[in-house]
Coordinates of C-alpha atoms in Angstrom, one line a residue:
X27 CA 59.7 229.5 157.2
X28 CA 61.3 225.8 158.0
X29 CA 59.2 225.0 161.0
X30 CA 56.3 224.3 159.0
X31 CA 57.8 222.2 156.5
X32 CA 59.8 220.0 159.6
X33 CA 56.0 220.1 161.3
X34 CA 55.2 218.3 157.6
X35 CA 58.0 216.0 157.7
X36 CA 57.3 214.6 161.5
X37 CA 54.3 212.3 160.2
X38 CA 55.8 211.2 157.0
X39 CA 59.1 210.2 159.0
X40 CA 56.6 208.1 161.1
X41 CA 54.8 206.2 158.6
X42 CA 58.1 205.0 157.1
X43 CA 59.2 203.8 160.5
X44 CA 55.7 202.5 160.9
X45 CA 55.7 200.7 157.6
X46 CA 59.0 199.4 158.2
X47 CA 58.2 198.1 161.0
X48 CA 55.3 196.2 160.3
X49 CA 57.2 194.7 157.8
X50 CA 60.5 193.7 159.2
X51 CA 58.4 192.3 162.7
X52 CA 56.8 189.9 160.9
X53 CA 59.7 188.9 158.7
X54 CA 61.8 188.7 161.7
X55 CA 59.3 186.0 163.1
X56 CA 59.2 184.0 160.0
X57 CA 62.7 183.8 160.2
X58 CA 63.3 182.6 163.5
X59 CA 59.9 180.0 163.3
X60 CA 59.8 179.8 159.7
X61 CA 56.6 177.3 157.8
X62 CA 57.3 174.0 157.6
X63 CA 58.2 172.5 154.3
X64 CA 58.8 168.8 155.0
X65 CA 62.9 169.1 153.9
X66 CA 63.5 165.8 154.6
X67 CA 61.1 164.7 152.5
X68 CA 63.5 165.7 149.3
X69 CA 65.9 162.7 150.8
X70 CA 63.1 160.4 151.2
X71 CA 61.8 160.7 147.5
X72 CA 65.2 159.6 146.0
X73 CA 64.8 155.9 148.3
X74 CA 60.7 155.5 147.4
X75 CA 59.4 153.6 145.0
X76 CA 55.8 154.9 145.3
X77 CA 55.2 157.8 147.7
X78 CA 51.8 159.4 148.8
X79 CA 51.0 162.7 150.7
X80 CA 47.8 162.6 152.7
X81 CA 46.3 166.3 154.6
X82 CA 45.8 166.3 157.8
X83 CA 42.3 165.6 159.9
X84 CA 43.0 165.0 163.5
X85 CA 39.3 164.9 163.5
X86 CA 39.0 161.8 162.0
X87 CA 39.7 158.3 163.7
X88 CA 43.3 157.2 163.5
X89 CA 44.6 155.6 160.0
X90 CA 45.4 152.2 161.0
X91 CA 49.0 152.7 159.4
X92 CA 49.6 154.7 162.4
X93 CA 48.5 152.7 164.9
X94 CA 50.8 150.1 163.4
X95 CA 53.7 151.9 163.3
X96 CA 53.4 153.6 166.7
X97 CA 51.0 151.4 168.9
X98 CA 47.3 152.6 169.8
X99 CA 48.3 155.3 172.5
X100 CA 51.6 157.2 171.0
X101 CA 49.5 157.4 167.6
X102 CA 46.1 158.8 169.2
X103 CA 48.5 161.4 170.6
X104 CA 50.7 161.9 167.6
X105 CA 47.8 162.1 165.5
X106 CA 46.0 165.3 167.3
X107 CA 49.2 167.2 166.4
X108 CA 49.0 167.2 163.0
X109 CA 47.9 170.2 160.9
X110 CA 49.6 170.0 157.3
X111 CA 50.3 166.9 155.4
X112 CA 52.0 163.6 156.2
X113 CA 52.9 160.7 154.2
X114 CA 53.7 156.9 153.4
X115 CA 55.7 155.2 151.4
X116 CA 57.3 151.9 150.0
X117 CA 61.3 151.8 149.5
X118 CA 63.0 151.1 146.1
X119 CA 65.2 147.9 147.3
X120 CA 61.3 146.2 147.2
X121 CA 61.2 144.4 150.5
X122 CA 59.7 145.5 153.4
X123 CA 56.3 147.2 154.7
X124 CA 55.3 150.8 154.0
X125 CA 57.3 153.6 156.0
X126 CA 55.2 156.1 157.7
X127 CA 56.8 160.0 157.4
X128 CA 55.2 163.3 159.7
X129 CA 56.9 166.2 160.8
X130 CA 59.1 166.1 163.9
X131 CA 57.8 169.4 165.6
X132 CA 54.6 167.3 165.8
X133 CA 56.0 165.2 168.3
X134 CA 54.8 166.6 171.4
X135 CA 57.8 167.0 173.9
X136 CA 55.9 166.4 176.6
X137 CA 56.0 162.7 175.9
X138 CA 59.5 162.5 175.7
X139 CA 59.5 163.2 179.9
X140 CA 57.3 160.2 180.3
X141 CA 59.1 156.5 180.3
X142 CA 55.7 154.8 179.6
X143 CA 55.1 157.5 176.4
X144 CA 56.7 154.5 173.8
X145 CA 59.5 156.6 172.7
X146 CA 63.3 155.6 172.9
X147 CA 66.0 157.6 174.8
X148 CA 66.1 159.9 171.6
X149 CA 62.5 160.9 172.2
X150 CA 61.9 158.9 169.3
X151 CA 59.3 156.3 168.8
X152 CA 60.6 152.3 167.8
X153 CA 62.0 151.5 164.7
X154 CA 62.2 155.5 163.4
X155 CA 64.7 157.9 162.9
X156 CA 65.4 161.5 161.7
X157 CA 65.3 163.0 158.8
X158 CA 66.0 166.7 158.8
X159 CA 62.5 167.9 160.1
X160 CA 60.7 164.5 159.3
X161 CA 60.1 161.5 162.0
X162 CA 60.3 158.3 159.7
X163 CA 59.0 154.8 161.4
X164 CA 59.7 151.9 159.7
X165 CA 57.8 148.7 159.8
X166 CA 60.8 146.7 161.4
X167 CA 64.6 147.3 163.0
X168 CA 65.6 145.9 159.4
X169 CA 63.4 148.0 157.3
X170 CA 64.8 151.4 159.6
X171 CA 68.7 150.3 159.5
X172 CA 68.3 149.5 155.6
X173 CA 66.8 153.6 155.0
X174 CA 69.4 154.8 157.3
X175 CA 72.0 153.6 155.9
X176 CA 70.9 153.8 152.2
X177 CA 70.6 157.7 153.7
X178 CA 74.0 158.1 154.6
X179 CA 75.0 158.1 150.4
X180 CA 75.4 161.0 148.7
X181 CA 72.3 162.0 146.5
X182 CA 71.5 164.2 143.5
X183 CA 69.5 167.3 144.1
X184 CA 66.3 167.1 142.6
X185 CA 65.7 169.0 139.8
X186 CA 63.0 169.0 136.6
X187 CA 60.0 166.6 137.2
X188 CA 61.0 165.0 140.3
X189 CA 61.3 168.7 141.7
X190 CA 58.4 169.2 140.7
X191 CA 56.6 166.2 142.1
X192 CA 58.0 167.2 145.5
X193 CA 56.4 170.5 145.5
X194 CA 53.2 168.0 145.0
X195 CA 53.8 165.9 147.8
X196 CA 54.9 168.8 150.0
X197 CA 51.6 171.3 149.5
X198 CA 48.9 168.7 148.6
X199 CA 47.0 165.2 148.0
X200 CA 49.5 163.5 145.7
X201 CA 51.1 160.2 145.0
X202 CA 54.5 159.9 143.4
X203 CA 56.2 157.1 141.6
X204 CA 59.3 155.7 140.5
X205 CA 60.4 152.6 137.8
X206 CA 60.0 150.3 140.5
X207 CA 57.2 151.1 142.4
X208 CA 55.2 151.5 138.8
X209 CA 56.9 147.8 137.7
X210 CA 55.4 146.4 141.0
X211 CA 52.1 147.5 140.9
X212 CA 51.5 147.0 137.4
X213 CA 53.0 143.4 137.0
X214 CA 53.1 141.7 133.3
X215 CA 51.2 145.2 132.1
X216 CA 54.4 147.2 132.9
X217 CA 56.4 147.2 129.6
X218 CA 53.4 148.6 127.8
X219 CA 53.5 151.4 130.4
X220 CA 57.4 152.8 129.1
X221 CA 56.3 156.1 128.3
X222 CA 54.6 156.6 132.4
X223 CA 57.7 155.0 134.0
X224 CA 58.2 158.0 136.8
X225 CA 55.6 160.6 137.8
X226 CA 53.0 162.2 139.8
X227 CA 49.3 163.0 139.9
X228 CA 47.1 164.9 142.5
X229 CA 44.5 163.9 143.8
X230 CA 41.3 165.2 144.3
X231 CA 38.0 163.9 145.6
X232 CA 34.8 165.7 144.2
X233 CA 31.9 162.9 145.6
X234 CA 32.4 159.3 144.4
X235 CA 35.0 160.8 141.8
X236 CA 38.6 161.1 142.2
X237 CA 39.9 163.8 140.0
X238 CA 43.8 163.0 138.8
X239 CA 46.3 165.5 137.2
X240 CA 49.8 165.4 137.0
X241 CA 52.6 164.2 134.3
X242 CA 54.7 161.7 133.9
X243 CA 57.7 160.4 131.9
X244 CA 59.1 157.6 130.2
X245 CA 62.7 158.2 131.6
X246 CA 63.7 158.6 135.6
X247 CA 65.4 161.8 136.5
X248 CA 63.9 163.8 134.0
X249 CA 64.8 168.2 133.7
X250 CA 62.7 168.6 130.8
X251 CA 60.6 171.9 131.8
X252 CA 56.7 171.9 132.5
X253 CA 55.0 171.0 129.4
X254 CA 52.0 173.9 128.4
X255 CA 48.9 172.9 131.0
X256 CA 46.3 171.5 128.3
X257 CA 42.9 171.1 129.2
X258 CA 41.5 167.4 128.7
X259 CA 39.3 166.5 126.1
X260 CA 35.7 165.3 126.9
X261 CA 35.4 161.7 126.6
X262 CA 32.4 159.4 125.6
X263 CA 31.2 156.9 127.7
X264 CA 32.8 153.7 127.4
X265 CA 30.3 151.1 125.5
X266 CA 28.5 148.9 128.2
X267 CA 30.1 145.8 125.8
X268 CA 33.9 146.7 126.5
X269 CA 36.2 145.9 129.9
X270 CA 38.9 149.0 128.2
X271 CA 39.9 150.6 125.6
X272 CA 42.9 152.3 124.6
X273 CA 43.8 154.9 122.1
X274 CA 47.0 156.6 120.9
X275 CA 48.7 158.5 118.0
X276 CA 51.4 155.8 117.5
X277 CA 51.5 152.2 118.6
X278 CA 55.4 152.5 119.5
X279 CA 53.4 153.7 123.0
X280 CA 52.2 150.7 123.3
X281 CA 55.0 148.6 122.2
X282 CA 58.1 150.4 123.2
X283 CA 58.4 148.3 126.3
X284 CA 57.8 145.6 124.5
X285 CA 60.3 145.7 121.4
X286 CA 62.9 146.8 123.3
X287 CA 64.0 143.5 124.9
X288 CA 65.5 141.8 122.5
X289 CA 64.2 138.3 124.1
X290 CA 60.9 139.4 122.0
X291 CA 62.3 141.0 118.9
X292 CA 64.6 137.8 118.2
X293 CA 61.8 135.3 118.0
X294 CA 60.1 137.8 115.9
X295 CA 62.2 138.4 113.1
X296 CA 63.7 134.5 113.4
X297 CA 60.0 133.1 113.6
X298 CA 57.6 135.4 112.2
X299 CA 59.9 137.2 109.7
X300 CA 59.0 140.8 112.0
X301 CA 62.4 142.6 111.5
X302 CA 63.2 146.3 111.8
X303 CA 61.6 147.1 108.8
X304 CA 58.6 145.0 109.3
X305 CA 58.5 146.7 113.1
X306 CA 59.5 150.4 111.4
X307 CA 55.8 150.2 110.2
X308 CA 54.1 149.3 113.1
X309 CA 55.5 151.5 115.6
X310 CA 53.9 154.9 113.0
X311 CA 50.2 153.9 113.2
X312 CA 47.7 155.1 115.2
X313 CA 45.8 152.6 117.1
X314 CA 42.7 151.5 119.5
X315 CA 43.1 148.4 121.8
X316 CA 40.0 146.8 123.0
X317 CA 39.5 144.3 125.2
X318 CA 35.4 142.6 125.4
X319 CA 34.1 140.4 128.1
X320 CA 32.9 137.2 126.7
X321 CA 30.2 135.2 128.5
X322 CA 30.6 132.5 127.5
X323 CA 33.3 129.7 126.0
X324 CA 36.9 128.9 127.1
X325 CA 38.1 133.0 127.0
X326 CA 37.1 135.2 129.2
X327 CA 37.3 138.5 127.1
X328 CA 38.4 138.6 123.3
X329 CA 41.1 141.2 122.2
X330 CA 40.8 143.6 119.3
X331 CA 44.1 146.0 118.2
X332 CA 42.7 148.5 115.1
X333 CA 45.2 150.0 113.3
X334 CA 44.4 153.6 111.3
X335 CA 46.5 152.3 107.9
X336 CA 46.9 155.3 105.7
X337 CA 48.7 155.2 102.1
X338 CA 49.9 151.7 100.4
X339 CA 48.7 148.3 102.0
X340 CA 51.2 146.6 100.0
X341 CA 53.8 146.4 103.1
X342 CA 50.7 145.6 105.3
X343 CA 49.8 143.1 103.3
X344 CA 53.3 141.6 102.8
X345 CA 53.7 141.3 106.6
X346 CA 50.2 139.6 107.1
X347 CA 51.0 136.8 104.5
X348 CA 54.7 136.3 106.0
X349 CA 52.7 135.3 109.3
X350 CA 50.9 132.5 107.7
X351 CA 53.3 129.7 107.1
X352 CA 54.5 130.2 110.7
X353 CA 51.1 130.1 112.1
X354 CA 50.0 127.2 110.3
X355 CA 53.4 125.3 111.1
X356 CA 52.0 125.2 115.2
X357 CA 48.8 123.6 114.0
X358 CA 46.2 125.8 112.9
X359 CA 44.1 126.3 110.4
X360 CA 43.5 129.3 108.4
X361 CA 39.8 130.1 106.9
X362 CA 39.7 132.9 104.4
X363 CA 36.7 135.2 103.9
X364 CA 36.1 138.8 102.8
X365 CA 36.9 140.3 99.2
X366 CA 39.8 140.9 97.0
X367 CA 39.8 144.1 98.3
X368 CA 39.1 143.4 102.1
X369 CA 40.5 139.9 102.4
X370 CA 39.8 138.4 105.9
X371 CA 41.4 135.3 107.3
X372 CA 40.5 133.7 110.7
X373 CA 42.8 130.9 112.4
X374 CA 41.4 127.7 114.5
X375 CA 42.6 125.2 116.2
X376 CA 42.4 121.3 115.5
X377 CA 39.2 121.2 117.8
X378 CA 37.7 124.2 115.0
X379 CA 37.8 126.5 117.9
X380 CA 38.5 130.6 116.3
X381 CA 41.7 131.7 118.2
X382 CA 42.3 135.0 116.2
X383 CA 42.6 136.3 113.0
X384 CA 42.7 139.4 110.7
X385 CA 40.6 141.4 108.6
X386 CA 40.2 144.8 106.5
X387 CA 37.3 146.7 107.5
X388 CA 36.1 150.2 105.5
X389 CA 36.2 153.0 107.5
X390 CA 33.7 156.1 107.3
X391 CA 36.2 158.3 105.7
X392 CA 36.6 155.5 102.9
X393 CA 40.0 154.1 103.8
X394 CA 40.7 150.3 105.2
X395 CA 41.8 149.6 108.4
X396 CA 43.2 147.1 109.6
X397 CA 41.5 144.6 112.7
X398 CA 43.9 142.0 114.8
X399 CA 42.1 140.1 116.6
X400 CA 42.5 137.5 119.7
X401 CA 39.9 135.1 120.8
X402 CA 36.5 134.2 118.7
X403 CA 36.2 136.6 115.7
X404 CA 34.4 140.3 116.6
X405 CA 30.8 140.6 115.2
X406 CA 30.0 142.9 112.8
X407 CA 28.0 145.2 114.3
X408 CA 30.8 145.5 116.8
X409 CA 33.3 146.4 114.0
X410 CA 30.8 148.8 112.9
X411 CA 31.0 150.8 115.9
X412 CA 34.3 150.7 116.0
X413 CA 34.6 152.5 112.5
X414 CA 32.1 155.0 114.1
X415 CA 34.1 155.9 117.7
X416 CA 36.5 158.9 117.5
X417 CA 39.8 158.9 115.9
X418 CA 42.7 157.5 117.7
X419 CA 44.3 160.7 117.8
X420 CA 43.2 163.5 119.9
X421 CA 45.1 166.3 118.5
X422 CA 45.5 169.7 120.7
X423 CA 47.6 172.7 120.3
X424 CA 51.1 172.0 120.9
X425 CA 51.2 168.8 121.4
X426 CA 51.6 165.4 118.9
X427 CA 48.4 164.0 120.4
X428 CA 46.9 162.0 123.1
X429 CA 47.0 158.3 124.3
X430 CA 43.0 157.8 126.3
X431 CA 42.6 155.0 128.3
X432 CA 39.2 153.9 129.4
X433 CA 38.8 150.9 131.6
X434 CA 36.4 149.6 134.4
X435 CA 38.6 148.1 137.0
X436 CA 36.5 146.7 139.3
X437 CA 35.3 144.2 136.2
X438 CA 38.2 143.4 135.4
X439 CA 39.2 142.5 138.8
X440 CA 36.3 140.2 138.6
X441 CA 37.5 138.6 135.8
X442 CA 41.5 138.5 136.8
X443 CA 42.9 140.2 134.1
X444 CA 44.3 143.0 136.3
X445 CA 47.7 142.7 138.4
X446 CA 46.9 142.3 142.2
X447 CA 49.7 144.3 143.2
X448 CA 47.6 147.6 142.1
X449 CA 45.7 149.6 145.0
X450 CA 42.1 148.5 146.2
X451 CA 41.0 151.6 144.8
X452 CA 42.0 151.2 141.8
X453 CA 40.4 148.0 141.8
X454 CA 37.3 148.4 143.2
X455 CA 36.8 151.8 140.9
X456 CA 33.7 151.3 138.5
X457 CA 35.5 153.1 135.8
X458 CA 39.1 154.7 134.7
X459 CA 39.3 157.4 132.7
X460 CA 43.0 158.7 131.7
X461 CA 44.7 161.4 129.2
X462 CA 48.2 161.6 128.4
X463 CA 49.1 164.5 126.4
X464 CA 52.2 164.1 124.5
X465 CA 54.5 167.1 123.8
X466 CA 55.1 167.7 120.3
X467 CA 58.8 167.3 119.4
X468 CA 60.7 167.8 116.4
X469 CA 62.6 164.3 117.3
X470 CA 59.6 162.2 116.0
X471 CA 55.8 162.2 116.8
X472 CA 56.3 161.4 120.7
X473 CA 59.9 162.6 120.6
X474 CA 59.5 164.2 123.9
X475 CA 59.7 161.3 126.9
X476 CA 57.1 164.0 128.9
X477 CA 53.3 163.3 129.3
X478 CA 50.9 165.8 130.8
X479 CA 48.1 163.2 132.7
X480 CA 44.5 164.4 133.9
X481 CA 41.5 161.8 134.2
X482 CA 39.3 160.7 137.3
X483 CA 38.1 157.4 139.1
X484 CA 34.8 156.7 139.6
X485 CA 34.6 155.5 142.8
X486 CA 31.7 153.4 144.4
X487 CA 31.3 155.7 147.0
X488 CA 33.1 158.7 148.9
X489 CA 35.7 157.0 150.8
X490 CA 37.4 158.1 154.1
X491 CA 40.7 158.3 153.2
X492 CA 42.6 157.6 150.0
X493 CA 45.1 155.1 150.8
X494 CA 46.8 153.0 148.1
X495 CA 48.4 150.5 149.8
X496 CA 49.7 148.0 147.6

């Protein structure tokens, strides 16, 4: 009566082993040659100011960063190793070329038998050195002894949205950056950039269009938790008349660089009469920055701040007539225009030339807003499209709202009015298209310091690569 149930037994006992087996093999193997995940590359981040990841195509000619950093022959060879991702970067102590960063097992140890091969007595090639499973090269014996030794500290695990970033630059097309590397590139725009001070974005190419997502935030170091992926809202084209335009819930996005130095808010109050609670009502209103190319006369574009006023325009009104006995004290003249109840005052200079100015302007839902202008006064038919382009504030679930930015880069560039520290292809893009999605907090209507990014660049054609060398 047993045998037939140990006759039952036999195969079941065998598929366990079986299925153990095909299990623990395999595991056993990953252990002892486990995937590569670029560990050094969690030191690096902590030393780079801007960082991108690039895939792999040995296919493709060698990028010339290579060849640089490892002469023609080692490179060509290096090159044909590689199957995953690799990357470049730029240091935070701001000197110095870009570092070049693949993995180590890609090294092929044949060459390290061969004195003509280019590699030191290490097996290493010039100026380079070892981090974890990452070959570094540096541009010079300065540039590798300064990373070495800035190496040697002790550094903070990352954690949050620098952790995060990391998992970007290890598995995919990505560019990271830090204060620094975001100050350098943008220039004189960077304080109105405080809310975008360190993050990351993939990147993808679709065509002539580079597709960007990511997030950023206005504070280095972050640990503040993914934010709730939120799909972008469409976006009109920008108007053929404007070089960019920029959107937000609150203008404290755009001036919190700004108004916290108190080298600007001193002249301000002392000059302009501006104080806090002058500066209390500006940072609360939604707003839309344009800038216009202008074809002719002694500016090249005129720029036009609209501001979404809702209740009393006493305060508004206050602060605009404490701004003219200032004004008119450096020399101008003021010309008033409009109504009683949409006064408009423009300002000129002693050759009658319009510098800027102020008016009200009558919305489509029937309240004023208010239009700052720089340059030679808008026309009207350009104000009245500006009553009739979407709200400033693109409101989505969970969040406090959106900041857009629209821009066409590569006419600006023409014109000069962008900093020439920002990549070529940035520069040479026909048009810009970014959304930051601001978490909602209960600290205030951008309380959280997180912003979810997505947007694309219109390129003028596919490129090869998508270096952004600075």
């Amino acid at each position: 009566m047993t045998r037939p149930l140990q006759i039952r037994a036999l195969p079941l006992r065998c598929t366990a082993a079986l299925t153990a087996l095909l299990v623990l093999v395999p595991a056993g193997l990953l252990l002892r040659s486990p995937r590569p995940r670029a560990q050094g590359l969690e030191r690096l981040l902590g030393q780079a100011a801007l960082m991108q990841s690039f895939p792999a195509s040995p296919q493709r000619p060698v990028p010339a960063l290579w060849s640089q950093r490892l002469g023609p022959a080692l490179a060509s060879n290096v090159w044909q190793q590689q199957r995953r991702v690799w990357w470049q970067f730029w240091g935070r102590d701001g000197d110095g070329g870009a570092y070049l960063a693949f993995p180590a097992h890609t090294l092929p140890p044949s060459l390290t038998a061969r004195p003509a091969s280019g590699l030191s007595p290490q097996g290493l090639p010039p100026n380079s050195l070892r981090v974890d499973d990452l070959v570094v090269v540096a541009a010079d014996p300065l540039s590798q002894r300064l990373l070495q030794d800035q190496l040697r500290l002790a550094q903070r695990q990352r954690r949050g949205l620098e952790q995060r970033c990391l998992l970007r630059l290890q598995q995919e097309q990505a560019v990271f950056w830090a204060p620094l590397g975001l100050g350098v590139m943008a220039g004189p725009m960077a304080p109105l950039l405080q809310r975008f001070q360190e993050g990351c974005l993939s990147l993808q190419l679709e065509g002539a269009s580079l597709g960007l997502t990511g997030e950023a935030s206005s504070a280095s170091g972050l640990l503040s938790a993914p934010g709730r992926p939120q799909p972008a809202p469409p976006l009109p084209p920008l108007p053929a008349d404007l070089l960019l335009e920029w959107r937000g819930p609150v203008l404290d996005a755009l001036l919190q660089g700004l108004l916290s130095r108190q080298l600007i808010r001193e002249p301000l109050a002392a000059r302009y009469g501006i104080g806090d609670g002058q500066l209390a009502l500006l940072r609360r209103v939604p707003f839309v920055l344009r800038l216009r190319p202008l074809a002719q006369g002694p500016f090249q574009a005129g720029l036009e701040v609209q501001l979404r006023v809702s209740g009393e325009r006493r305060p508004w009104t206050q602060l605009l007539d404490a701004l003219v006995p200032p004004l008119e004290a450096q020399g101008l003249a003021a010309t008033r225009t409009g109504s009683a109840a949409l006064p408009a005052i423009s300002w000129r200079r002693e050759d009658g030339l319009v510098v800027g100015g102020w008016r009200w302007v009558l919305a489509a839902s029937g309240q004023p807003q208010l239009l700052l202008y720089l340059g030679p006064e808008p026309p009207l038919a350009h104000t009245a499209a500006t009553l009739a382009a979407p709200t400033a504030t693109i409101g989505l679930p969970g969040s406090a709202g959106a900041t857009v930015l629209r821009a066409r880069p590569k006419a600006l560039a023409r014109l000069g009015l962008l900093p020439p520290e920002l990549p070529q292809l940035v520069q040479q893009a026909a048009q810009l298209d970014l959304v930051a999605i601001h978490a909602a907090s209960g600290a205030g209507v951008l309380g959280s310091p997180l912003s979810q990014l997505t947007g694309q660049l219109q390129l003028q054609r596919r490129p090869q690569r998508l270096p952004l060398d600075r």
